[in-house]
CSV table of C-alpha atoms in Angstrom, one decimal:
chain,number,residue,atom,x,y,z
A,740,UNK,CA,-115.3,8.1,-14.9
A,741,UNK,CA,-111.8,8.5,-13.5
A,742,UNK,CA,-110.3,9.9,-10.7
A,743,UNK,CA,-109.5,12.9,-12.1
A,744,UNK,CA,-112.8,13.8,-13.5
A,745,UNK,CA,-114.7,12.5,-10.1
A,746,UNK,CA,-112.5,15.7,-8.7
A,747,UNK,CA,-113.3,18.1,-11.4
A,748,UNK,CA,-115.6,19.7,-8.6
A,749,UNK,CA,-112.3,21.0,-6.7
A,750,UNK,CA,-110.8,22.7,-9.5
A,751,UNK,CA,-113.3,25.5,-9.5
A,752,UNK,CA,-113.1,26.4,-5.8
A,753,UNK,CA,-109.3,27.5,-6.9
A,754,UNK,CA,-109.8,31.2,-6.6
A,755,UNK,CA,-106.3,32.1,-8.1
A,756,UNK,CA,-105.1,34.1,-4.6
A,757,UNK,CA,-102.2,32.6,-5.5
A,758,UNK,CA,-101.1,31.5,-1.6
A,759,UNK,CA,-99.7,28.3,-3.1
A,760,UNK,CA,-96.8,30.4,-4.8
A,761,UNK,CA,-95.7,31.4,-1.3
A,762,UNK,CA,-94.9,27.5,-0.2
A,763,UNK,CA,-94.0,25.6,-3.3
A,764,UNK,CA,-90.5,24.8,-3.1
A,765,UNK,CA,-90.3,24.6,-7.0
A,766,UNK,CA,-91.9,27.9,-7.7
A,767,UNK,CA,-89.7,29.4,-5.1
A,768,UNK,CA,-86.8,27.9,-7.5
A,769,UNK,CA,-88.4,28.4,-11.3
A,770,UNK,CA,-90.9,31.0,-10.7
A,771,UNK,CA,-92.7,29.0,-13.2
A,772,UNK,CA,-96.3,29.4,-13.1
A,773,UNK,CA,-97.4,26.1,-14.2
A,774,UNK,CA,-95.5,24.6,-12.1
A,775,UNK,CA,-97.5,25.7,-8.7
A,776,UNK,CA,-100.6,24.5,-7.7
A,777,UNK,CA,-102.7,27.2,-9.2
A,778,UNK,CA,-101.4,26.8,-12.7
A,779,UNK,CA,-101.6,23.4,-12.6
A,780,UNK,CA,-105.2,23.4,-11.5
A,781,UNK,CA,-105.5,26.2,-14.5
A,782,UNK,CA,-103.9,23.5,-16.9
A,783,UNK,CA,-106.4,20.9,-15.5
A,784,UNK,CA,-109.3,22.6,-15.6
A,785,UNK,CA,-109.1,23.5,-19.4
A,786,UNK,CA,-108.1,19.6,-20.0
A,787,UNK,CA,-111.3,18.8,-18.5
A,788,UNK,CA,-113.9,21.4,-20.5
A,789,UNK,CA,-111.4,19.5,-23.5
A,790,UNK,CA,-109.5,22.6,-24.3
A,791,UNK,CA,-106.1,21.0,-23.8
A,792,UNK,CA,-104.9,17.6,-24.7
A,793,UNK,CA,-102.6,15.3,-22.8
A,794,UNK,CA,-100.0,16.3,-24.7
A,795,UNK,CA,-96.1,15.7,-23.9
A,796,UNK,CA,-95.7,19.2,-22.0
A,797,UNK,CA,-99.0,18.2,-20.0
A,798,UNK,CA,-97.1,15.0,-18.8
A,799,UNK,CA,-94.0,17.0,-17.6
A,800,UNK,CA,-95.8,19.7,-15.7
A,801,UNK,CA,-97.7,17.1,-14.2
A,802,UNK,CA,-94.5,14.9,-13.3
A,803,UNK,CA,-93.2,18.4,-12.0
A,804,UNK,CA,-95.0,17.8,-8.6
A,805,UNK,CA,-93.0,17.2,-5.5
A,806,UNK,CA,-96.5,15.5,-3.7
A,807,UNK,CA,-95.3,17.4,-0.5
A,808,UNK,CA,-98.6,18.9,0.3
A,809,UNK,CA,-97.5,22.5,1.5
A,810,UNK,CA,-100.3,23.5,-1.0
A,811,UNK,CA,-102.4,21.7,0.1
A,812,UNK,CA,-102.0,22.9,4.0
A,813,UNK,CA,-101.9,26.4,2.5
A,814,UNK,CA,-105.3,26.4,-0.1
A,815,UNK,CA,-107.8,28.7,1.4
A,816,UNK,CA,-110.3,26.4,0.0
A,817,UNK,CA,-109.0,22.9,0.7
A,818,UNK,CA,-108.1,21.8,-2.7
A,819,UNK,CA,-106.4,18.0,-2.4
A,820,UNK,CA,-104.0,19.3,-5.1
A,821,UNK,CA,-101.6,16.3,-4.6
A,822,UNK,CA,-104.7,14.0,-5.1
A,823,UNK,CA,-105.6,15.8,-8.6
A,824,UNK,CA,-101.8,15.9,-9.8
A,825,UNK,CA,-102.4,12.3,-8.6
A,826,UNK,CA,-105.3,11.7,-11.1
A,827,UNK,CA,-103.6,13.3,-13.5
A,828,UNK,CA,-100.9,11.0,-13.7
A,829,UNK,CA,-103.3,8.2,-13.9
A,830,UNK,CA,-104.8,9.2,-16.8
A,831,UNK,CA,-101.9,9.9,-18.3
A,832,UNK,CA,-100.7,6.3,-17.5
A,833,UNK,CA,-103.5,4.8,-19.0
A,834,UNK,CA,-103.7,7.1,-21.9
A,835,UNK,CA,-100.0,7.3,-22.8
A,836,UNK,CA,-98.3,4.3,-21.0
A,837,UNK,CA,-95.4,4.8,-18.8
A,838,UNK,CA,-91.9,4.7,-19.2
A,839,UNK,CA,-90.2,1.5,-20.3
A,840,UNK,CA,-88.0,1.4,-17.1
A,841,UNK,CA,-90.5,1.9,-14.7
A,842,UNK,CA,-92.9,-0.7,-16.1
A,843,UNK,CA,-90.4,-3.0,-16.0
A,844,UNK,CA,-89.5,-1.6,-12.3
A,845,UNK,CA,-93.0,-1.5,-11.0
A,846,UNK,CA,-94.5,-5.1,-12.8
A,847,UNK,CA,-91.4,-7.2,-12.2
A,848,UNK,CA,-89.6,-6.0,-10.0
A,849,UNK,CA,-91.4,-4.4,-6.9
A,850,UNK,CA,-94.2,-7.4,-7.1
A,851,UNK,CA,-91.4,-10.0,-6.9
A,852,UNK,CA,-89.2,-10.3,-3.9
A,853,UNK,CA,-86.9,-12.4,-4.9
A,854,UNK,CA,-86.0,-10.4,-8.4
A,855,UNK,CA,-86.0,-7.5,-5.9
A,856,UNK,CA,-83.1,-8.9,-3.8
A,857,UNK,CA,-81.3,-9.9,-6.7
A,858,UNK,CA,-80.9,-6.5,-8.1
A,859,UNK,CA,-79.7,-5.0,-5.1
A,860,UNK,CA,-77.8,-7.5,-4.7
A,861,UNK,CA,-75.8,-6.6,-8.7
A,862,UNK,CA,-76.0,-3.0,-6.8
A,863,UNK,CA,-74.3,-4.2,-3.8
A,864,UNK,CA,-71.7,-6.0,-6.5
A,865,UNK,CA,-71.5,-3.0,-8.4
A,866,UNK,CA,-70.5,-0.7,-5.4
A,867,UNK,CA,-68.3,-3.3,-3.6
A,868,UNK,CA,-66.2,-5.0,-6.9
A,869,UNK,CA,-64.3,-2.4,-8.5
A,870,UNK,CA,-66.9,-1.4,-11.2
A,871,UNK,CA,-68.0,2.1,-9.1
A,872,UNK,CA,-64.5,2.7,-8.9
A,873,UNK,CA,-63.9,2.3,-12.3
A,874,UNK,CA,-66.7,4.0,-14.2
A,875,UNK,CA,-65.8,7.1,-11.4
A,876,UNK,CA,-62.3,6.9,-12.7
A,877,UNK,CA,-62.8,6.8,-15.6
A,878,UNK,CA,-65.4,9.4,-15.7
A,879,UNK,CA,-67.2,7.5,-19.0
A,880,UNK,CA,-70.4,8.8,-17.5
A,881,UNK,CA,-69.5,12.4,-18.7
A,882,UNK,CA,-70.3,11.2,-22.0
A,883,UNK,CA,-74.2,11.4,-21.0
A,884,UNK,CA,-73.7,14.9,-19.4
A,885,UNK,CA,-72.2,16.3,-15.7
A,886,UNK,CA,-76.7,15.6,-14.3
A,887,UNK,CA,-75.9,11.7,-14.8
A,888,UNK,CA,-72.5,11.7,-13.1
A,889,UNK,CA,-73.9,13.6,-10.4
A,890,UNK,CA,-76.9,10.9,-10.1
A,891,UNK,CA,-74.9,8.0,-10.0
A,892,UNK,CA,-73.2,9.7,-6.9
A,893,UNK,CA,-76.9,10.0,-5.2
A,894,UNK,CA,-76.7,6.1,-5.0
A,895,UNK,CA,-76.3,5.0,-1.5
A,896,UNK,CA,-73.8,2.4,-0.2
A,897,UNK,CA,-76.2,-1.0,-0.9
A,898,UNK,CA,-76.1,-3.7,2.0
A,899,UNK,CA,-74.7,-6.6,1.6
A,900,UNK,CA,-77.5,-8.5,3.0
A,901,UNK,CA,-81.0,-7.6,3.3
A,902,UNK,CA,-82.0,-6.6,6.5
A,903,UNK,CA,-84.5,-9.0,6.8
A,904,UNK,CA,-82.4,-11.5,6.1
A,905,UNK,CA,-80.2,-10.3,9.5
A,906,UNK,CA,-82.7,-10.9,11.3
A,907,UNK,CA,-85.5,-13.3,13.0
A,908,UNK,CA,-89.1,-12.9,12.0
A,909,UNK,CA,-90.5,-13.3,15.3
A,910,UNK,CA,-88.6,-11.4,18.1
A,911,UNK,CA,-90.4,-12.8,21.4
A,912,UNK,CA,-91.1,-11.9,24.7
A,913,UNK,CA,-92.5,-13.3,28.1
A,914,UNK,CA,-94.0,-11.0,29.0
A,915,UNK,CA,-95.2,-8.5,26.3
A,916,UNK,CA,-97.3,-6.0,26.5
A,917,UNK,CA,-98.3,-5.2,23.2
A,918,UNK,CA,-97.8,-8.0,19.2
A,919,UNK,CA,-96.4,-5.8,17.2
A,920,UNK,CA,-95.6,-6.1,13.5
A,921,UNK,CA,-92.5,-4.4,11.5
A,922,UNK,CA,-93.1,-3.0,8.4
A,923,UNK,CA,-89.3,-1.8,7.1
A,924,UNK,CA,-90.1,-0.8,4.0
A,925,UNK,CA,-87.6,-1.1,1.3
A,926,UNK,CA,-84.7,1.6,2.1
A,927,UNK,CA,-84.3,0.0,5.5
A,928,UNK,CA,-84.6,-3.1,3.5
A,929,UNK,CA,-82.1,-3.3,1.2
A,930,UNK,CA,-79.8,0.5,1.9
A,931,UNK,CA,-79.8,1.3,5.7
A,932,UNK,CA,-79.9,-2.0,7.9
A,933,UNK,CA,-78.7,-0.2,10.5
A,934,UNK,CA,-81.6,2.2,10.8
A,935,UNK,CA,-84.0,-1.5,11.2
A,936,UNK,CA,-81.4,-2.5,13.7
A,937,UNK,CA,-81.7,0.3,15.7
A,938,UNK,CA,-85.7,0.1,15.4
A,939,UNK,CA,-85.7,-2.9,16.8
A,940,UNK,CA,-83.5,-2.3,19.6
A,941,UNK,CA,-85.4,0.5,20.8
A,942,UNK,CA,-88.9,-1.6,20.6
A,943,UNK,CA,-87.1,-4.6,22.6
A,944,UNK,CA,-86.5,-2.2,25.4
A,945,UNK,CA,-90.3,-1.6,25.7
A,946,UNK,CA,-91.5,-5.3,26.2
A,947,UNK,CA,-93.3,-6.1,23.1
A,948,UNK,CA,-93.6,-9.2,21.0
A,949,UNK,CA,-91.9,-8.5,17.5
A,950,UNK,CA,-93.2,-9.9,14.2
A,951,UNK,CA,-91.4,-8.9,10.9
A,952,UNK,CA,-93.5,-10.8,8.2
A,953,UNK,CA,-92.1,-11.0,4.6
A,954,UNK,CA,-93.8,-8.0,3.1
A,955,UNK,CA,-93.9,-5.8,-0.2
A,956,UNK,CA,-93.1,-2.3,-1.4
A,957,UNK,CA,-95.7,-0.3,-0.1
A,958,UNK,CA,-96.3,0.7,-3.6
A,959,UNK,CA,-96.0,4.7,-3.6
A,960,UNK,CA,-93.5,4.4,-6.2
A,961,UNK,CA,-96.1,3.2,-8.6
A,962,UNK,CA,-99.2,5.0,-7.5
A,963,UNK,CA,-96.6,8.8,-7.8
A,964,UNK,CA,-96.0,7.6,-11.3
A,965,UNK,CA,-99.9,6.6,-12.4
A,966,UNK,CA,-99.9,3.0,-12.1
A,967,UNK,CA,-102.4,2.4,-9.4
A,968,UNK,CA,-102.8,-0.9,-10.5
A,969,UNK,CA,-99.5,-2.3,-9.2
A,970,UNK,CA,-100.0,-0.2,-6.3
A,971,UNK,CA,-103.3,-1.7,-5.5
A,972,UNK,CA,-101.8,-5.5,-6.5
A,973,UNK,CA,-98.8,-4.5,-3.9
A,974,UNK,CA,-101.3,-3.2,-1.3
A,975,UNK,CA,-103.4,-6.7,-1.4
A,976,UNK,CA,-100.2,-8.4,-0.6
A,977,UNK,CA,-99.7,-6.5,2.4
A,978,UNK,CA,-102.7,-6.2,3.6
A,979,UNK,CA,-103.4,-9.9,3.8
A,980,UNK,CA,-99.7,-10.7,5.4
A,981,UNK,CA,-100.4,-8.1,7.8
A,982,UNK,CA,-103.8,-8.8,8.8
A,983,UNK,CA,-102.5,-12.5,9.1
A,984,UNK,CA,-100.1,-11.8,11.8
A,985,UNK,CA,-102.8,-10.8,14.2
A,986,UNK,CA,-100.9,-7.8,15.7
A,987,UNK,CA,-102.3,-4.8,17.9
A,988,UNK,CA,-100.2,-2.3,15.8
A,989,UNK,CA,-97.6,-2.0,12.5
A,990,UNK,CA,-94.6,0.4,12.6
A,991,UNK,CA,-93.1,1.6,10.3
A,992,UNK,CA,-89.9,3.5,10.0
A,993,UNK,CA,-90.5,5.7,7.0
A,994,UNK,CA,-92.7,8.4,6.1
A,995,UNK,CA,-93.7,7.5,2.9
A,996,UNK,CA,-94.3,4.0,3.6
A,997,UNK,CA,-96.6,5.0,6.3
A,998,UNK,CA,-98.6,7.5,4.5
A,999,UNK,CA,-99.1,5.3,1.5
A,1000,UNK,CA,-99.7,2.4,4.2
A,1001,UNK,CA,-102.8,4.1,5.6
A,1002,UNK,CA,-104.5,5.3,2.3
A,1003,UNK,CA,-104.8,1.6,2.1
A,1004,UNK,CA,-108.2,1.8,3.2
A,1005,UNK,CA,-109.2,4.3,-0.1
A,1006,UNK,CA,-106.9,3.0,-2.3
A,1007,UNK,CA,-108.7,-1.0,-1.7
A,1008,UNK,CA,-111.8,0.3,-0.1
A,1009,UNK,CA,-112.4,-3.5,1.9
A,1010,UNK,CA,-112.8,-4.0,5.9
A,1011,UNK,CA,-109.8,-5.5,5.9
A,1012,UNK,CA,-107.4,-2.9,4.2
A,1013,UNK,CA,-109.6,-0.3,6.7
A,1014,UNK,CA,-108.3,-2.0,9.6
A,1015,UNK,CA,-105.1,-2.4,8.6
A,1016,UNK,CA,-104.7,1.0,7.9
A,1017,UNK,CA,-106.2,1.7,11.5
A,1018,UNK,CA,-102.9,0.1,12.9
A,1019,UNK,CA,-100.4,1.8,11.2
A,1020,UNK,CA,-98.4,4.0,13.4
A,1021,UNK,CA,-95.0,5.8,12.8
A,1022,UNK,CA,-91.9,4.5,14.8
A,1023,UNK,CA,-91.9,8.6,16.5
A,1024,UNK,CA,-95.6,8.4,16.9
A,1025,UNK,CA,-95.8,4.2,18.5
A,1026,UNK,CA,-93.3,5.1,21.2
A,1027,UNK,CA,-94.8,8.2,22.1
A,1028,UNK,CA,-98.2,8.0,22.3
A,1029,UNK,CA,-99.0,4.1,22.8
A,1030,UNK,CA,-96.3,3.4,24.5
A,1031,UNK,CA,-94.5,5.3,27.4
A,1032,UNK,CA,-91.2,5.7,25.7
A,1033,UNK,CA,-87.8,4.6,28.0
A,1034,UNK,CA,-84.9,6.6,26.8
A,1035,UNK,CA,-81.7,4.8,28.2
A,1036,UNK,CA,-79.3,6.0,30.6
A,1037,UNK,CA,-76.1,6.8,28.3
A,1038,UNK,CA,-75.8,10.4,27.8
A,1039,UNK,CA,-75.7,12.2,24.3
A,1040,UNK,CA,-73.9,15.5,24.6
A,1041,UNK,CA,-74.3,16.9,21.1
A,1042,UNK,CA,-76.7,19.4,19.6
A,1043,UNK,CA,-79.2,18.2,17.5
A,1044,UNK,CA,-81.6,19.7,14.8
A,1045,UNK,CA,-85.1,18.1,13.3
A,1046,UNK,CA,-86.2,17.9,9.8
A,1047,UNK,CA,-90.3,16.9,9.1
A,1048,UNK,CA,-90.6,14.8,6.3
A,1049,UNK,CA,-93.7,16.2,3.9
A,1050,UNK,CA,-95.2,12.6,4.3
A,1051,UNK,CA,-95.0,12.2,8.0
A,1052,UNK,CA,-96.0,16.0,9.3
A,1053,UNK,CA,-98.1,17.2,6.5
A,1054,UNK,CA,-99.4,13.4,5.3
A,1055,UNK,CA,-100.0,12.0,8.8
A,1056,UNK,CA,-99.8,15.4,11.0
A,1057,UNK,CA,-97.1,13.9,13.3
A,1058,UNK,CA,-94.5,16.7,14.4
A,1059,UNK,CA,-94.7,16.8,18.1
A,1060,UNK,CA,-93.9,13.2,19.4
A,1061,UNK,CA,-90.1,13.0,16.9
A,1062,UNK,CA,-89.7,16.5,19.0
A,1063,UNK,CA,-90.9,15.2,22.4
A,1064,UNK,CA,-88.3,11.8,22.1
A,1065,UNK,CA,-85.4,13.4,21.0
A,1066,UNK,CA,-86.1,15.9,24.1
A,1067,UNK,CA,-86.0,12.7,26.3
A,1068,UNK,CA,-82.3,11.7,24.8
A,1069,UNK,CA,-80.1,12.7,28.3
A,1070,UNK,CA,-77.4,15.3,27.6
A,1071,UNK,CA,-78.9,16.3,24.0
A,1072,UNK,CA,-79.6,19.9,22.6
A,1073,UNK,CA,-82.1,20.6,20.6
A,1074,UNK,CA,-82.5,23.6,18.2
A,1075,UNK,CA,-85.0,24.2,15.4
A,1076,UNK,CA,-83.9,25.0,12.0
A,1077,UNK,CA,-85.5,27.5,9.8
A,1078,UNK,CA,-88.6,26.1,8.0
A,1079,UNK,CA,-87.6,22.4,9.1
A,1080,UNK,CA,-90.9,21.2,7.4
A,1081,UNK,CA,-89.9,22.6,4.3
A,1082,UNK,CA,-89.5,19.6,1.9
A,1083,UNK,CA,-85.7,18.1,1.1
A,1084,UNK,CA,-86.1,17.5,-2.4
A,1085,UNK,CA,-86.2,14.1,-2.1
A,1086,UNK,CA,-89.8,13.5,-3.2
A,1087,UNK,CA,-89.3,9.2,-3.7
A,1088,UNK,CA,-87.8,9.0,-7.0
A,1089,UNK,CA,-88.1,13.1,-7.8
A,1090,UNK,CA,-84.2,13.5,-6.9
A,1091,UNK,CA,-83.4,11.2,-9.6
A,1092,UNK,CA,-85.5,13.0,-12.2
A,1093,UNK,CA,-84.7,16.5,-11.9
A,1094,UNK,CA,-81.2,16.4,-9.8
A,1095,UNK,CA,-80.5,20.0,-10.8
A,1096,UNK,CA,-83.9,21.0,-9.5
A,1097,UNK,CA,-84.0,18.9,-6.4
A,1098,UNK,CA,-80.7,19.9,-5.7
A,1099,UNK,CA,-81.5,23.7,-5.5
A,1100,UNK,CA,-84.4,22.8,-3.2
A,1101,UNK,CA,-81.7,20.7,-1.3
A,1102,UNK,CA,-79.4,23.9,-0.8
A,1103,UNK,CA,-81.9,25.5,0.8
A,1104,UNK,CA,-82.5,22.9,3.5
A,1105,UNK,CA,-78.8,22.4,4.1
A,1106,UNK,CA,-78.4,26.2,4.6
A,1107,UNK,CA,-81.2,25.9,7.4
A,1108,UNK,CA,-79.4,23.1,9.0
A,1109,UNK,CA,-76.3,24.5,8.6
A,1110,UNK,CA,-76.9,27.7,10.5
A,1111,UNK,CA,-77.7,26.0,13.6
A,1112,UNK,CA,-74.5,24.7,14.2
A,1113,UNK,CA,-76.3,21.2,14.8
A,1114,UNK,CA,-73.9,18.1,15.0
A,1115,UNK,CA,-77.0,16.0,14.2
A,1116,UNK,CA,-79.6,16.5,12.0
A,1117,UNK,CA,-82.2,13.8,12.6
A,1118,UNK,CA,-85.2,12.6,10.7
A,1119,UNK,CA,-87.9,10.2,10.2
A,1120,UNK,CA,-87.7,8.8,6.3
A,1121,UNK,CA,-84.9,7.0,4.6
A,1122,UNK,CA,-85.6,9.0,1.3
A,1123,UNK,CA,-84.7,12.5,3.3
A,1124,UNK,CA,-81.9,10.4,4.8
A,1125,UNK,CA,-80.4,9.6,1.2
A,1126,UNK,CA,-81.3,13.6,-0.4
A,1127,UNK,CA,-79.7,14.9,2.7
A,1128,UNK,CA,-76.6,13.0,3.4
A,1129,UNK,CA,-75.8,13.5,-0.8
A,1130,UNK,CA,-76.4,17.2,-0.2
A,1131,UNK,CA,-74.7,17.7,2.9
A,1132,UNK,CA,-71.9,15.7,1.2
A,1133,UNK,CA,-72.0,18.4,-1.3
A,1134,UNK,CA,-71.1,21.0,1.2
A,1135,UNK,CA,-68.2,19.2,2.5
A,1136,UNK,CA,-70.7,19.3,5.7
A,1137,UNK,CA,-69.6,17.7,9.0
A,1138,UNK,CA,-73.1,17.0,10.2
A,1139,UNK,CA,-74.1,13.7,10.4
A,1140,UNK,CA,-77.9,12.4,9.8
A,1141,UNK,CA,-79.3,10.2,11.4
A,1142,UNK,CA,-82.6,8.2,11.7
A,1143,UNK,CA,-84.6,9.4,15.1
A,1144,UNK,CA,-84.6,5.6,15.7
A,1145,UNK,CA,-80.5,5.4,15.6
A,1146,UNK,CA,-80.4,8.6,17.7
A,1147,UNK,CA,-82.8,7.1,20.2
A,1148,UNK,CA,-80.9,3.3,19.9
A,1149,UNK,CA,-77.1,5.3,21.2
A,1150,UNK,CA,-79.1,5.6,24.6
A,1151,UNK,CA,-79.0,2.2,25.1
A,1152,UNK,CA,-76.0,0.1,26.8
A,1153,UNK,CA,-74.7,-3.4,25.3
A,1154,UNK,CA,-75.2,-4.3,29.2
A,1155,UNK,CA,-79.0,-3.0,28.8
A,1156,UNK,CA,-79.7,-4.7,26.0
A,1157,UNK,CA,-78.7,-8.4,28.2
A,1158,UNK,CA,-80.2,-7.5,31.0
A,1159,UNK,CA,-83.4,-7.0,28.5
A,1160,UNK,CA,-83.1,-10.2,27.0
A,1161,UNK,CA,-82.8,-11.8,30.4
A,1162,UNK,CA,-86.5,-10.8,31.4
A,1163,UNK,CA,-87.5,-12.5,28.9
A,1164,UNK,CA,-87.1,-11.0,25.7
A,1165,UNK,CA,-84.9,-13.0,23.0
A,1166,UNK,CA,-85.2,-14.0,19.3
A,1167,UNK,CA,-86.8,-16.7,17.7
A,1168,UNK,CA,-87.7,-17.8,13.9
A,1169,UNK,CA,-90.5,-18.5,13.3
């Protein structure tokens, strides 16, 4: 039986009230019905009792599913809809196949670092020889339609090295307090060193012993899309890495990663990937509730706004410590935005899909963080970073986002960070 018949018991406690249709960012924008939680549990439902194939249509509706769980939080009667869209996909995975580009994406690319790096690496190339400027010029993508020259402008600015690769893989200490291990996830990776940078000068200020293993894509790309099979092949990987460095906690610096990161233990189901979901802890939530955070002593005298990724408030209920360090950051303001948990639009790989549609549901949030006048608008997951800096772009917007760890990272003095390593803190490969 698969996963989607195991749950066939929650689609009947859907009692069409319709509360869904008051949160779902892409009802709000279509005023489709299928395309909310309740008609998709209608579509479902009638799949199941064999009244509706898995047809083409079915397969887009499905795919039409931003995972950001504001349904869920909403349902009257607990209905995991994410989980069931989830099944769906599966089935249609393993009924219908996927897509030629993300097999090849998810089966060779993501399980194989090293083919990994090299593609970012052609991006990098790309980007940085003449060939963005060209096809921009040139505007040759028009010839595919005004969505796929707008897409190729979602691409971020690709590093030139990996950020693992700037760094040692054992950041030591005499005196730590807590072995900790850095999972960066593959944004921080390969598109925004500077957010892993800033990480890890925030942890080095805390004495801890710092271990960033070689590790793997965290495999929510594969499991949105219905492959749970590279997803489970990726989470192995980790798993074993992880549990091999011995460590009292992993961090991670991005939503997504961490949410997929902890449904380790029900996605494998072993002792070991139960353990090592046990440890997983967001950047926001490590420094304030494990450790007693240390802002430094160089004043920021900006206003600043927050935006809640779906995967860190609504899949890991953490809201409260992002809020409570960036209240620590000396000379900060901080001002809530209209429905900051409302999701970006982002939604992993979702932006690249639908552009037009993600885009709408991207005004919305920029219009929030627009009218508080914030000079910062600060979050906790790379993906949100990359929607929001695009959209804000957009809007010829001066605001500036930034990862909470880079906001927390501008406390610190050059002189701090010396007088840190001479306590006893300093790098070493190991």
């Amino acid at each position: 039986m698969d996963n989607l018949a195991r749950a066939a018991d929650y689609l009947n406690r859907c009692s069409k009230c319709g509360g869904c249709q008051a949160v779902c960012p892409l009802y709000q924008e279509t005023r489709a019905e299928p395309y909310v939680a309740r008609g998709k549990l209608f579509l479902l439902k009638n799949h199941l009792e064999g009244k509706l194939p898995l047809s083409a249509k079915m397969k887009e509706i499905m795919s039409l599913c931003l995972l950001c769980k504001a349904c869920v939080n909403q349902c009257p009667n607990n209905i995991p809809v994410d989980q069931l869209v989830l099944g769906a996909r599966q089935k249609i995975a393993q009924e219908k196949g996927i897509s030629f580009v993300k097999k090849n994406v998810f089966q060779h690319l993501l399980k194989n670092n090293g083919r990994l790096t090299l593609a970012a690496r052609l991006g990098w190339l790309y980007q940085r020889a003449g060939v963005q400027w060209l096809v921009r010029k040139s505007n040759i993508l028009k010839v595919f339609g005004e969505e796929i020259v707008q897409k190729e402008r979602l691409l971020p600015k690709m590093a030139k090295r990996p950020f693992r690769k700037q760094v040692p893989r054992f950041l030591t200490c005499s005196r730590p307090k807590l072995r900790v291990a850095y999972y960066t996830g593959c944004l921080t990776n390969f598109v925004y060193p500077a957010t892993g940078h800033a990480v890890v000068n925030v942890l080095r200020r805390h004495d801890l012993e710092i271990l960033i293993p070689e590790q793997w894509c965290c495999g929510i790309p594969a499991l949105a899309s219905g492959d749970e099979k590279t997803a489970a092949e990726l989470a192995r990987k980790n798993v074993e890495v992880f549990q091999r460095a011995g460590v009292d906690a992993v961090i991670t610096d991005c939503a997504s990663c961490g949410s997929m990161l902890k449904e380790y233990a029900d996605l494998l189901g072993t002792p070991e990937a139960k353990a090592f979901a046990g440890k997983v802890l967001d950047f926001s939530q490590f420094l304030s509730e494990a450790v007693s955070f240390r802002a430094g002593e160089i004043e920021v005298p900006r206003l600043a706004t927050y935006h809640d990724p779906c995967h860190l408030k609504r899949g890991q209920g953490v809201f409260e410590a992002p809020r409570r360090l960036i209240r620590k950051v000396p000379g900060l303001r901080f001002k809530e935005m209209k429905e900051p948990d409302r999701c970006c639009g982002a939604a992993g790989s979702f932006n690249l899909t639908y552009y037009n549609l993600a885009a709408k549901i991207g005004r919305r949030k920029v219009q929030n963080i627009r009218e508080t006048g914030a000079d910062f608008l600060v979050t906790g997951c790379p993906s949100c970073i990359m929607q929001l800096r695009h959209m804000l772009e957009l809007e010829n917007s001066p605001v500036q986002v930034l990862h909470l760890a880079e906001l927390l990272s501008m406390t610190y003095s050059s002189q701090g960070q010396a007088n840190e390593s001479g306590r006893g803190c300093s790098h070493a490969v190991s």
